[in-house]
CSV table of C-alpha atoms in Angstrom, one decimal:
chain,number,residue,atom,x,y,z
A,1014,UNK,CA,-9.9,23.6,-20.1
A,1015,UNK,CA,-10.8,21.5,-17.6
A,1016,UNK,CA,-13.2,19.0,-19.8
A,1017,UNK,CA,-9.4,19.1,-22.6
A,1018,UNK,CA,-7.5,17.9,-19.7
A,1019,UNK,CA,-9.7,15.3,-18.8
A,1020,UNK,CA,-10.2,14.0,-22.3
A,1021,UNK,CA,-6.3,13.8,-22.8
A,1022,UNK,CA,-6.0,11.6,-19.4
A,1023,UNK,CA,-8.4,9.3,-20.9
A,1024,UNK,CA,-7.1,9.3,-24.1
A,1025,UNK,CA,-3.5,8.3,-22.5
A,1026,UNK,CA,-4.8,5.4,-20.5
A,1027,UNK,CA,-6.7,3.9,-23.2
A,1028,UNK,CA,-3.4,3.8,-25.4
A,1029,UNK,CA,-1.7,2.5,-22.5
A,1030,UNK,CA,-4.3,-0.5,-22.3
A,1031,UNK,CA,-4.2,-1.3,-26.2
A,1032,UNK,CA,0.0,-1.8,-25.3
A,1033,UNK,CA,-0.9,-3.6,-22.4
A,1034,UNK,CA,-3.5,-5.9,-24.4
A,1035,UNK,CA,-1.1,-6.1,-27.3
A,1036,UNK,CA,2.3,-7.1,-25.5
A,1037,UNK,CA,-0.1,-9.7,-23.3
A,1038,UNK,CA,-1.3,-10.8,-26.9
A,1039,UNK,CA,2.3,-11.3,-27.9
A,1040,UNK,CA,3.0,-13.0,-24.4
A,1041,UNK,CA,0.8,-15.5,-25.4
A,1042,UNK,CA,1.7,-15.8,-28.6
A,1043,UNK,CA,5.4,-16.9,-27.5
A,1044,UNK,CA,4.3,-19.1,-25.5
A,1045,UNK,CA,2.4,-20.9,-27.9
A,1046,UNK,CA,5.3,-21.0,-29.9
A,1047,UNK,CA,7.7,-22.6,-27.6
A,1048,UNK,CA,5.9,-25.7,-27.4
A,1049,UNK,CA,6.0,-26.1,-31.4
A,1050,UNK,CA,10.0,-25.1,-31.7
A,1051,UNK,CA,12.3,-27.8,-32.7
A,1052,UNK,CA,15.9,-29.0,-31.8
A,1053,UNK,CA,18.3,-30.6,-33.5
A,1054,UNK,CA,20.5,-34.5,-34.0
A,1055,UNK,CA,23.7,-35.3,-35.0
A,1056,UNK,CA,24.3,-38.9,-35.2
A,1057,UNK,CA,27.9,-40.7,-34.8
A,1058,UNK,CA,28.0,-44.7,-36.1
A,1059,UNK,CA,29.9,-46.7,-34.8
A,1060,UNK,CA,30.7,-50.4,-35.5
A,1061,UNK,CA,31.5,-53.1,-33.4
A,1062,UNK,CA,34.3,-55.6,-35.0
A,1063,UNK,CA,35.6,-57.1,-31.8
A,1064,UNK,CA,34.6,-60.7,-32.7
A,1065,UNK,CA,35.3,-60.6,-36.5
A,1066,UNK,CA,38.7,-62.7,-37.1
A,1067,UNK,CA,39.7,-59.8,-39.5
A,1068,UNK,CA,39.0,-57.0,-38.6
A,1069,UNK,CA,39.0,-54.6,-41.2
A,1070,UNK,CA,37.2,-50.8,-41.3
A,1071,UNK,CA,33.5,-50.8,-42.3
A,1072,UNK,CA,32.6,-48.2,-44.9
A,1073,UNK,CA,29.4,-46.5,-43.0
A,1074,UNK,CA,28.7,-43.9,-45.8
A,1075,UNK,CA,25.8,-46.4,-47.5
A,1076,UNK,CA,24.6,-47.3,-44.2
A,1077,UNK,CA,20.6,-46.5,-43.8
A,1078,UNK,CA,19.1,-44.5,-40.8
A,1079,UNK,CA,16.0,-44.5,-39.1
A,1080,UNK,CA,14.2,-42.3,-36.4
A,1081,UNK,CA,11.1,-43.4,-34.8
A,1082,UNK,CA,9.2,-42.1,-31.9
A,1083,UNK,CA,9.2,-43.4,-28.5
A,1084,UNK,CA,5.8,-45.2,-29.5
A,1085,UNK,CA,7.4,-46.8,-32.4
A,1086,UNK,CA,6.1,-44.5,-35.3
A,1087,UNK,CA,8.9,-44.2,-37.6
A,1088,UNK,CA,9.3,-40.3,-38.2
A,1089,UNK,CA,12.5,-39.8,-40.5
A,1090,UNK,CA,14.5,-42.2,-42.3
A,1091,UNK,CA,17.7,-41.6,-44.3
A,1092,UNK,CA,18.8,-43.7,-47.4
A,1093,UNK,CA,22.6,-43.0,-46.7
A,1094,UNK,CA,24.8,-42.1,-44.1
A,1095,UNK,CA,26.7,-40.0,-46.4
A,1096,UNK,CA,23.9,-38.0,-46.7
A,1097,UNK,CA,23.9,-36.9,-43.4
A,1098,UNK,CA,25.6,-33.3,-43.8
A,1099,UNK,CA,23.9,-31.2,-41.4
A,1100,UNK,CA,21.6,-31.7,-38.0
A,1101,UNK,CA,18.6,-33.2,-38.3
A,1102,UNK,CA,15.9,-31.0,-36.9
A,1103,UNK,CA,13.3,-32.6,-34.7
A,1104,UNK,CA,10.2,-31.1,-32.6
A,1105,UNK,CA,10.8,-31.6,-29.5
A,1106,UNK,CA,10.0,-35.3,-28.0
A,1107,UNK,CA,11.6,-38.8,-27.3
A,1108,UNK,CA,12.9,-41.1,-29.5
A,1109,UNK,CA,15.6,-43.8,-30.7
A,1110,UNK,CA,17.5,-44.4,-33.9
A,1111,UNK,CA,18.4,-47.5,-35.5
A,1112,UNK,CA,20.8,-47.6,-38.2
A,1113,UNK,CA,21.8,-50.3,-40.5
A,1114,UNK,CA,23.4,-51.6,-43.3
A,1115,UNK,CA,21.5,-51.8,-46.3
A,1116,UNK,CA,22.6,-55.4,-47.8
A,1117,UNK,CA,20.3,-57.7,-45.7
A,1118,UNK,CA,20.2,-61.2,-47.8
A,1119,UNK,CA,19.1,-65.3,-46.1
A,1120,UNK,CA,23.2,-66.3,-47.1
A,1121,UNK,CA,25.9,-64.9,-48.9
A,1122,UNK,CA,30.0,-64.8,-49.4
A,1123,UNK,CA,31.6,-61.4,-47.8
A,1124,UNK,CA,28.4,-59.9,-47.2
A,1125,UNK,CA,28.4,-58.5,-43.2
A,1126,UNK,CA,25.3,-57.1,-42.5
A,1127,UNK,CA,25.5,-55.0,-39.3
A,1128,UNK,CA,22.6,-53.2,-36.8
A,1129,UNK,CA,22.4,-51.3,-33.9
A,1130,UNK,CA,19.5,-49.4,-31.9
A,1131,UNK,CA,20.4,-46.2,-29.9
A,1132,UNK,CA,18.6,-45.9,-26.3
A,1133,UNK,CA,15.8,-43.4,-26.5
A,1134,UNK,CA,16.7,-39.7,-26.1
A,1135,UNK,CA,14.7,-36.5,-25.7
A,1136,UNK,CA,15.1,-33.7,-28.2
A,1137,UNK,CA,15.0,-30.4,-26.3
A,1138,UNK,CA,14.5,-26.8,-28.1
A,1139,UNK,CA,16.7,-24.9,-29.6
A,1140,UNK,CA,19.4,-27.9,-28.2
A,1141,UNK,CA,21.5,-29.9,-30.5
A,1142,UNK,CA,21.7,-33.7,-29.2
A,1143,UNK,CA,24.3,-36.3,-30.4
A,1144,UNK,CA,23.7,-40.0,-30.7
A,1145,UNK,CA,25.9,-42.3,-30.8
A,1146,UNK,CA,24.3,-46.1,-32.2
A,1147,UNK,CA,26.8,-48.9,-32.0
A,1148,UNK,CA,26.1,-51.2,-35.4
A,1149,UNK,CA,27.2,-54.9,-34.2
A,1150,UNK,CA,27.8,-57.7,-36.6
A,1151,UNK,CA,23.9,-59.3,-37.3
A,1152,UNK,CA,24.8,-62.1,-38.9
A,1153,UNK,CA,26.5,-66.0,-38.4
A,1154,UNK,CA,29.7,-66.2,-39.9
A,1155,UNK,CA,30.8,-69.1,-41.2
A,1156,UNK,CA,34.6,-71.0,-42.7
A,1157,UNK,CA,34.8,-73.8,-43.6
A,1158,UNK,CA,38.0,-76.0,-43.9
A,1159,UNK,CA,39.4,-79.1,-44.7
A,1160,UNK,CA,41.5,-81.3,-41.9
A,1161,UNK,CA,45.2,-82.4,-43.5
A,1162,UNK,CA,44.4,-85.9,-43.1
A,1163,UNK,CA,41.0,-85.5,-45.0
A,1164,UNK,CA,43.1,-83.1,-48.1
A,1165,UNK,CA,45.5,-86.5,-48.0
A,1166,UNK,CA,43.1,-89.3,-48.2
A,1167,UNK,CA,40.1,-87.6,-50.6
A,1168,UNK,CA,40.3,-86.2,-54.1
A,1169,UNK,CA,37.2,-83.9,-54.0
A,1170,UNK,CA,35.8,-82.0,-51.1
A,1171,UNK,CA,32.5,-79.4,-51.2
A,1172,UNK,CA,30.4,-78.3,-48.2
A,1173,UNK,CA,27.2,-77.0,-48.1
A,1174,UNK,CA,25.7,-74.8,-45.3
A,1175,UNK,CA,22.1,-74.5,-45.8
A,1176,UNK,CA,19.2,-72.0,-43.9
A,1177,UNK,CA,16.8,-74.6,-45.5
A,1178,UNK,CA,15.8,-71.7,-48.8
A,1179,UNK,CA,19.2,-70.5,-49.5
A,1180,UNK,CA,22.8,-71.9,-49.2
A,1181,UNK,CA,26.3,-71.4,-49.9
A,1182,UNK,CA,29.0,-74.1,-51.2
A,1183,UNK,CA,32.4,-74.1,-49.9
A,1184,UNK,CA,34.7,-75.5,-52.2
A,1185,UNK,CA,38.3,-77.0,-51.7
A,1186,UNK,CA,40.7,-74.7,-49.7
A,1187,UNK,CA,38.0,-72.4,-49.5
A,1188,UNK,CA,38.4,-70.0,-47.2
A,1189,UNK,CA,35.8,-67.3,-48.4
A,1190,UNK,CA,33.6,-66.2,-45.3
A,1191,UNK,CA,29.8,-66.7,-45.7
A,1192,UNK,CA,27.5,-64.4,-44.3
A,1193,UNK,CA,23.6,-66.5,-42.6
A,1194,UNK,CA,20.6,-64.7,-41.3
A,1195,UNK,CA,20.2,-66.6,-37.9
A,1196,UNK,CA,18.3,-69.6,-38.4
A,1197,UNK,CA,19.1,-73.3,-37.4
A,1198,UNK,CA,21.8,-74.5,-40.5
A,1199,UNK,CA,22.2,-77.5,-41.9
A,1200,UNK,CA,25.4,-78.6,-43.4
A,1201,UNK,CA,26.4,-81.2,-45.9
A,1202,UNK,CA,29.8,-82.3,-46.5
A,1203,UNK,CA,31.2,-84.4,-49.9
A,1204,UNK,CA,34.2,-86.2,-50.2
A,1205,UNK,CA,35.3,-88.0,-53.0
A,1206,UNK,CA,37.6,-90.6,-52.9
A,1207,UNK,CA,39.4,-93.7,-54.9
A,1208,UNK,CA,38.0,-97.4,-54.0
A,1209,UNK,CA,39.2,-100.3,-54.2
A,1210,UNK,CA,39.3,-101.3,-57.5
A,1211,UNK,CA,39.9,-97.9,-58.8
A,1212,UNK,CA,36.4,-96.6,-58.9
A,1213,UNK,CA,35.1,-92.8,-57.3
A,1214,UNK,CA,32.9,-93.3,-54.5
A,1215,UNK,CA,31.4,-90.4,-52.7
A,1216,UNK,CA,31.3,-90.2,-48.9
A,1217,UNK,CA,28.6,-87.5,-47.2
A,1218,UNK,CA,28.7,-86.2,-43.7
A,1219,UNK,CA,25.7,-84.3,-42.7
A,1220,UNK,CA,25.6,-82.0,-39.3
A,1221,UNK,CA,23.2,-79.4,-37.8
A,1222,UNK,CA,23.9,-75.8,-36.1
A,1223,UNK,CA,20.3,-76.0,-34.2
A,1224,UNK,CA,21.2,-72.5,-32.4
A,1225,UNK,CA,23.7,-70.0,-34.2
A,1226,UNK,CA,23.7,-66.5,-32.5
A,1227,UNK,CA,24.2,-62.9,-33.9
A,1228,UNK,CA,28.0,-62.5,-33.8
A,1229,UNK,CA,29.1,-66.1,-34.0
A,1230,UNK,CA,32.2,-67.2,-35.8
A,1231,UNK,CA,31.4,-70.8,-36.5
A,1232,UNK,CA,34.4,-72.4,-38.1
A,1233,UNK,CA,33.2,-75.9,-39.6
A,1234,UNK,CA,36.6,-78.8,-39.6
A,1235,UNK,CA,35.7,-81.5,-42.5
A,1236,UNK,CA,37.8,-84.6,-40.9
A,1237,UNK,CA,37.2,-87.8,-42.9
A,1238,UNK,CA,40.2,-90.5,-43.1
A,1239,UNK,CA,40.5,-93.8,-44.7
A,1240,UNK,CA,41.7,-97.3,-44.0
A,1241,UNK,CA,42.3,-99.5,-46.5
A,1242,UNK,CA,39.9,-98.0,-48.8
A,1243,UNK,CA,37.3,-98.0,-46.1
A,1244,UNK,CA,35.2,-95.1,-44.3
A,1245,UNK,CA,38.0,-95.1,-40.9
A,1246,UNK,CA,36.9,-91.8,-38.5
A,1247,UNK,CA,34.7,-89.1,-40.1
A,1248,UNK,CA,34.7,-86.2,-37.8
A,1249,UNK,CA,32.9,-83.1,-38.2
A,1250,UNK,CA,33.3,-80.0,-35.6
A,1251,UNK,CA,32.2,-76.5,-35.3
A,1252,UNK,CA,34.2,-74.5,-32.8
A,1253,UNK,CA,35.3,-70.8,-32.2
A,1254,UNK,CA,31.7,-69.7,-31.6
A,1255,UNK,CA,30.1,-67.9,-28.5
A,1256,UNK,CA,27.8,-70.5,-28.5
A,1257,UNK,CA,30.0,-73.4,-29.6
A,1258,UNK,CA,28.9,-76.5,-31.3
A,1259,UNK,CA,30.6,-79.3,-31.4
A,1260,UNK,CA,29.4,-82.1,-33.6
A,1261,UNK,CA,30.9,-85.4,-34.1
A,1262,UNK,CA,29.8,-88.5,-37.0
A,1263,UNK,CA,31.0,-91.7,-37.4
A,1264,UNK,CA,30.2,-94.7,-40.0
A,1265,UNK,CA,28.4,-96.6,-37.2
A,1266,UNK,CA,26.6,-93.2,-36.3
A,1267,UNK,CA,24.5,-94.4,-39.5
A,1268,UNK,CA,21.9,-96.6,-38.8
A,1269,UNK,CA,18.2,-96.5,-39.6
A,1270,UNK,CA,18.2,-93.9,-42.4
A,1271,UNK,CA,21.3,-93.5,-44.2
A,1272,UNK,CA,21.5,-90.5,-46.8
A,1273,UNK,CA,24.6,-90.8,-49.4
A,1274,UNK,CA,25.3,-90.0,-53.1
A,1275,UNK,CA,25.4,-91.7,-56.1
A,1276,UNK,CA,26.8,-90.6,-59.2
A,1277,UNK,CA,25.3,-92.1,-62.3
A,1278,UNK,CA,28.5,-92.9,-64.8
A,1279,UNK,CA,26.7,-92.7,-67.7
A,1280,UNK,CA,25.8,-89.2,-67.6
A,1281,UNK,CA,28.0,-88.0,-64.2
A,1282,UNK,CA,24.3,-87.0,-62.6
A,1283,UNK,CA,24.3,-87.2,-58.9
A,1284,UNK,CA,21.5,-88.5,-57.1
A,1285,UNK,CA,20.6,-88.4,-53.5
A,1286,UNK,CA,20.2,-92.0,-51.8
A,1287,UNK,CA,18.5,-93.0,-48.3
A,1288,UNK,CA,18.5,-96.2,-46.3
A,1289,UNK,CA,15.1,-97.1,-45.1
A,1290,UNK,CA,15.6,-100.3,-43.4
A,1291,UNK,CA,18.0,-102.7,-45.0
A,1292,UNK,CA,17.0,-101.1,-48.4
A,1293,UNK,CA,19.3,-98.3,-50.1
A,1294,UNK,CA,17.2,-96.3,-52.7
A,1295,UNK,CA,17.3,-93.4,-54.7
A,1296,UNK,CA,16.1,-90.4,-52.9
A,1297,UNK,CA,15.1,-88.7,-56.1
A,1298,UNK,CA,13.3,-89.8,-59.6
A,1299,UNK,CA,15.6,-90.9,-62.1
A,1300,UNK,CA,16.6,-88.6,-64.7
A,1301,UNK,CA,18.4,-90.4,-67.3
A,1302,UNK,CA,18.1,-90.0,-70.5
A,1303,UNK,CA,20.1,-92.5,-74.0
A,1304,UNK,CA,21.5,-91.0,-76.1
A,1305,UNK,CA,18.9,-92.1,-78.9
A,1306,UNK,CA,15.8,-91.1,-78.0
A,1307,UNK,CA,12.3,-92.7,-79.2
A,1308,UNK,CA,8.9,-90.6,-79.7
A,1309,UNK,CA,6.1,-92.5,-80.4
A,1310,UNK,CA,3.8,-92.1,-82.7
A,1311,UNK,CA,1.3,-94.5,-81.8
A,1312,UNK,CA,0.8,-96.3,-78.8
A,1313,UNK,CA,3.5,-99.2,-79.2
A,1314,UNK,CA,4.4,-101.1,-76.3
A,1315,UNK,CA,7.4,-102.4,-77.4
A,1316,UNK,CA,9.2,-99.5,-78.1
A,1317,UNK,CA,11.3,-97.9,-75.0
A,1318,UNK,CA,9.9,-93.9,-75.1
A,1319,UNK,CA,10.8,-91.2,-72.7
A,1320,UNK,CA,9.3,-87.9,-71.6
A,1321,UNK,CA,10.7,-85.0,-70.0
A,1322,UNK,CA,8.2,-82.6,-68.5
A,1323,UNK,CA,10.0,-81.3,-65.1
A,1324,UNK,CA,13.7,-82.3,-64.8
A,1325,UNK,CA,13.4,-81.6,-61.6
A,1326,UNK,CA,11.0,-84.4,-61.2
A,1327,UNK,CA,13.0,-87.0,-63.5
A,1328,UNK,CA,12.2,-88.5,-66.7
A,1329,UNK,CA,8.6,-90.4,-67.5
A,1330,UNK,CA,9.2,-93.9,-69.2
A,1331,UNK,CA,7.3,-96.2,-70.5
A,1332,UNK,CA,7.5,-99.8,-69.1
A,1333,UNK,CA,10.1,-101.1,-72.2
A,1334,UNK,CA,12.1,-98.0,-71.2
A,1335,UNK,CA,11.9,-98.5,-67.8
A,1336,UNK,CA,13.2,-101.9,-68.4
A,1337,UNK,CA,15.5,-101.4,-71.0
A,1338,UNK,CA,13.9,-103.9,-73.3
A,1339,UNK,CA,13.9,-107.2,-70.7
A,1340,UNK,CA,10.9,-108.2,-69.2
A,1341,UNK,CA,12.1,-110.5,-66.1
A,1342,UNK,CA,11.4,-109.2,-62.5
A,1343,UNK,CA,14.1,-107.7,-60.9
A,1344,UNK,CA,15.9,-106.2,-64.0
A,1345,UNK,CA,18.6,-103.5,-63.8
A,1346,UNK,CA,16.4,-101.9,-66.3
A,1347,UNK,CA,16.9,-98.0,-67.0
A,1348,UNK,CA,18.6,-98.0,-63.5
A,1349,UNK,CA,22.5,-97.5,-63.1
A,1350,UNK,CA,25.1,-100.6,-62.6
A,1351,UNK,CA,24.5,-102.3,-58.9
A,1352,UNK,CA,20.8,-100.7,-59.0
A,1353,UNK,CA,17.8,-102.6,-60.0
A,1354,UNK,CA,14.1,-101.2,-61.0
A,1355,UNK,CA,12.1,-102.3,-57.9
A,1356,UNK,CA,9.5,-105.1,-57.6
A,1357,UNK,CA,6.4,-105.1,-56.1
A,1358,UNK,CA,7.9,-106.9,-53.0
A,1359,UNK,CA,10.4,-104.2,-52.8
A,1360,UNK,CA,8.1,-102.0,-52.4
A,1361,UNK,CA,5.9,-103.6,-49.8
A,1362,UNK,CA,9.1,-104.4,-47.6
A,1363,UNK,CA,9.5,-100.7,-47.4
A,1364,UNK,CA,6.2,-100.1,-46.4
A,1365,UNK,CA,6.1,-102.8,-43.5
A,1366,UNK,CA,9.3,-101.1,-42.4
A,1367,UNK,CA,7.6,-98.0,-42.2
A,1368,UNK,CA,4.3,-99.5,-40.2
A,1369,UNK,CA,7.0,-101.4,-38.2
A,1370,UNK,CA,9.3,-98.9,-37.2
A,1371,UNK,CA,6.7,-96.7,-35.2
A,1372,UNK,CA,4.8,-97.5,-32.6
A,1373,UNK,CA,1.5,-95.4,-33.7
A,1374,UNK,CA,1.9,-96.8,-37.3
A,1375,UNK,CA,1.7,-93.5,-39.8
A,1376,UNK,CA,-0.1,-93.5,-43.0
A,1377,UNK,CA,3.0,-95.1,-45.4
A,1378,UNK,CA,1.9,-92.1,-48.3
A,1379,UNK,CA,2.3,-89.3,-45.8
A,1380,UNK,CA,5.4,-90.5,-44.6
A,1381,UNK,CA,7.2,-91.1,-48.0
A,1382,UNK,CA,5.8,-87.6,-49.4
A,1383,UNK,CA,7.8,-84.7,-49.4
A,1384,UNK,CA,6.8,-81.4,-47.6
A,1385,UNK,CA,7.0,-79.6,-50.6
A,1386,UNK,CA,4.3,-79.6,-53.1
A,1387,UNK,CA,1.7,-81.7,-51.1
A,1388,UNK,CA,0.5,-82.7,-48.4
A,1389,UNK,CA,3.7,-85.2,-46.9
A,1390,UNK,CA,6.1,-85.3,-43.6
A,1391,UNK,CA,8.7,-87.0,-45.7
A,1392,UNK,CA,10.0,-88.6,-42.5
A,1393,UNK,CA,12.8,-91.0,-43.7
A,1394,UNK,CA,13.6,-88.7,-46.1
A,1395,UNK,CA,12.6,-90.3,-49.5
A,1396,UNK,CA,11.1,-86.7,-51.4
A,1397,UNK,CA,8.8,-88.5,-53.5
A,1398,UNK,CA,6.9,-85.7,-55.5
A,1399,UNK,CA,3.9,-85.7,-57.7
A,1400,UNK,CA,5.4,-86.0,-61.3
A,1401,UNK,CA,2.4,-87.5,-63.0
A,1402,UNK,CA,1.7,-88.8,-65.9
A,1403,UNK,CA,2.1,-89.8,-69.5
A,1404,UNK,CA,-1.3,-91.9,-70.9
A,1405,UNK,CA,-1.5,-94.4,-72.6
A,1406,UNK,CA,-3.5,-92.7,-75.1
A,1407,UNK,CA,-1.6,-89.9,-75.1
A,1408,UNK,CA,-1.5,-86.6,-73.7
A,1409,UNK,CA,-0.1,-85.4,-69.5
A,1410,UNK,CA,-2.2,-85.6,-66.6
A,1411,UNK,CA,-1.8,-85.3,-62.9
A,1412,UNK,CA,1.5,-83.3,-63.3
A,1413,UNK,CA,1.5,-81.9,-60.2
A,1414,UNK,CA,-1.4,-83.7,-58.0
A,1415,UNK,CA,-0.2,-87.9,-58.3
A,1416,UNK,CA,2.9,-89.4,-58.2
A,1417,UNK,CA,3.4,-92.8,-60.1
A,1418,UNK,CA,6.7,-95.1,-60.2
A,1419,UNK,CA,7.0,-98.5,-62.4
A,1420,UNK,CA,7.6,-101.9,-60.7
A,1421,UNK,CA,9.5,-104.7,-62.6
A,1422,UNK,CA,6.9,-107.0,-61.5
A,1423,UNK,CA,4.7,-107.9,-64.7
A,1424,UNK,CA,0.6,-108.2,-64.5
A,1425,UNK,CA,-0.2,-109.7,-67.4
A,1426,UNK,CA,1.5,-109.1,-71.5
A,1427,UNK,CA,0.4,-105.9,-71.6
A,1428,UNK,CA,0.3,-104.7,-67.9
A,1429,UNK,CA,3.0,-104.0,-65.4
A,1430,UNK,CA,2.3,-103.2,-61.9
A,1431,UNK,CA,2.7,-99.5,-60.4
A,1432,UNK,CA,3.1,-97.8,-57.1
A,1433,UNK,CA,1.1,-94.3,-56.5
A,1434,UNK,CA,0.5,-91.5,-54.4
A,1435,UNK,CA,-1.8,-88.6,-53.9
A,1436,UNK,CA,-2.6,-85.5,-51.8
A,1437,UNK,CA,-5.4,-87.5,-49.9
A,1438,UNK,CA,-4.5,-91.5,-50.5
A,1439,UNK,CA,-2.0,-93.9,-49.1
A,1440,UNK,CA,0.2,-95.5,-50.9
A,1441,UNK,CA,-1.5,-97.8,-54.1
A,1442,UNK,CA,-0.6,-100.5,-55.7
A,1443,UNK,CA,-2.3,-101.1,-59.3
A,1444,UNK,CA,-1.2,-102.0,-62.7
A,1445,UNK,CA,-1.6,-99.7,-66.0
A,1446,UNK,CA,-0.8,-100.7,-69.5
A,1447,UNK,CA,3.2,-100.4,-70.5
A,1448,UNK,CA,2.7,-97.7,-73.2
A,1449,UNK,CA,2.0,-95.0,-69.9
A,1450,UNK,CA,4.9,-92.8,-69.4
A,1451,UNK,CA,5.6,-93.2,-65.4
A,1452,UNK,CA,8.5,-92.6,-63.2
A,1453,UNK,CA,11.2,-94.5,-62.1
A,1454,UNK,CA,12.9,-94.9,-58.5
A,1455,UNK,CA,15.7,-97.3,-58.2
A,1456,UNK,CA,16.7,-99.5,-55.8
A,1457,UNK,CA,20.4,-100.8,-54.8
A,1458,UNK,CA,20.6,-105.0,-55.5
């Protein structure tokens, strides 16, 4: 009886030790799994409209969210807003949401692109944390308008704001808001107006926003007046900005380098012009084509022919076309009324300008080349490009590696002197036989 009674005691503590073991197994158990148990976010937008002019609400429902880690690792992102129906269930940790917008673009009309960052937050278990992020405006917005005097004294007005790759053009009595990434802008205003005599002239004004911030309101004033069918007072401002800019031009303000327009009347192309010196030319390569055009079909040198490769680099002529069928030096040639098709010595004054007006004389070739497309600084703003070539035998070369431009200067019956540049050469002077298909700058007489 005695050995019964001792093997029930034993058999009693031994059960109590496999509960013991077992709830101290489940002890531990818990434990482990508080560490791994999540909480939960609720996210409230909010946008910031203070500085908009008109402020209107902001649909957030298409607005993107995401959630990233205090070290930056994004952990959760969410297409839309709208989506957002429930709590977002996080392990426990620290982090920060940023929530924006999802129509990011370098420039366009009523497009507001707004962001905000929340400070960082610790998710706890089991609790249910609310963020609010503030979205603030991200962009530069910019208006443009026209002074009265300048709507009274001009019959055409467009503006261009620029980052440099994109731009937006601001039309008369345009009042549409454009929308910039922040970057430096560059802005270009065009005026047409009568002169004397009856003719349409164009008057530019150009300005620069070195230093636009997030939130600005830059309101650009176009104020241009004239005086007896002269340039008067051109006045160009940029104010209501929390970083204002004020900018201010005037006629004499142009000395040096001068950039204008011309409009060709035959064909109503516009060209950009520069003054290098005392010398106006064409800041691109002339694009004009007759209405009858020639294609040889031989190598004829008296026969005007034209090419057209890259419009966007101009036409290739041969020296008859170039000339328009005259052969003395200085001819108006292809070029419009009050332009002439250089000479050789035109071209060599605007080099010894350019080796003049520095004191560490630059290579002339660098400085004429543009920045785009090879290897130039393009420092008084004359874009010349590599448009290359049509031989004389026949066939394109150099398309995109030499740049050549016609003089009117003759070098023998069937020669005619040339200007040319390359990636690695300065600028050339050589002659090539008038059938060649080469560009054309102009010059104003």
């Amino acid at each position: 009886m005695k050995n019964n009674s001792t093997k029930l005691i034993y058999i009693f503590y031994s059960l109590c030790l496999v509960i013991l073991f077992a709830q101290c197994k489940k002890d531990t158990l818990t434990d482990n799994e508080d560490t791994a148990q999540t909480g939960f976010l609720t996210i409230s937008p909010r946008i910031d409209i203070t500085l908009l002019k008109s402020a209107q609400a902001v649909n957030t429902d298409s607005f993107k969210i995401e959630i990233y880690s205090s070290t930056d690792v994004l952990v959760q992102e969410i297409e839309n807003f709208n989506d957002l129906n429930v709590p977002i269930e996080l392990p426990v940790g620290v982090y920060y949401v940023i929530i924006h917008s999802n129509n990011l673009v370098p420039a366009a009309f009523n497009n507001p692109y707004y962001e905000g960052r929340s400070e960082n937050f610790q998710i706890i278990k089991t609790t249910t944390t609310n963020v609010e992020v503030v979205a603030e405006l991200s962009n530069v917005k910019v208006t443009v308008q026209y002074a009265a005097q300048t709507q009274a004294d001009f019959i055409g007005f467009k503006t261009v704001v620029s980052t440099g790759t994109d731009s937006l053009t601001y039309l008369e009595q345009d009042t549409t808001a454009g929308y910039f990434i922040v970057t430096p802008l560059s802005v270009r205003a065009q005026l047409l107006y009568t002169a004397v005599g009856g003719s349409t002239d164009t008057l530019v004004i150009f300005g620069e926003i070195p230093n636009p911030q997030p939130k600005d309101h830059i309101v650009i004033t176009v104020l241009a007046s004239l005086n007896g069918g002269g340039i008067n007072g051109i006045t160009l401002t940029v104010d209501e900005s929390t970083n204002p800019v004020n900018i201010t031009i005037q006629d004499t303000t142009f000395s040096g380098t001068f950039s204008g327009i011309l409009i060709d009347p035959r064909d109503l192309q516009e060209y950009t012009t520069v003054q290098i010196g005392n010398q106006v030319w064409m800041a691109e390569n002339l694009n004009f084509l007759p209405d009858a055009l020639n294609f040889p079909s031989d190598g004829s040198q008296t026969i005007p022919f034209y090419y057209q490769i890259d419009p966007a680099k101009g036409i290739l002529y041969n020296w008859p076309a170039a000339m328009n069928n005259t052969n003395f030096e200085g001819s108006q040639g292809v070029c419009p009324s009050g332009w002439h098709l250089p000479t050789l010595a035109d071209w060599n004054e605007l080099a010894n300008f350019i080796q003049l007006d520095n004191s560490t004389p630059p290579d002339v070739g660098t400085a004429l080349k543009t920045t785009n497309g090879w290897n130039g600084t393009d420092d008084y703003g004359f874009t010349a490009l590599p448009g290359g070539l049509r031989n004389p035998e026949g066939g394109f070369s150099e398309l995109n590696t030499r740049g050549f431009w016609w003089t009117s200067s003759e070098a023998g019956s069937s020669f005619a002197n040339y200007r040319m540049l390359e990636n690695n050469v300065n600028l050339i002077s050589n002659s090539m036989n008038k059938s060649a298909g080469l560009s054309v700058r102009c010059i104003q007489d």
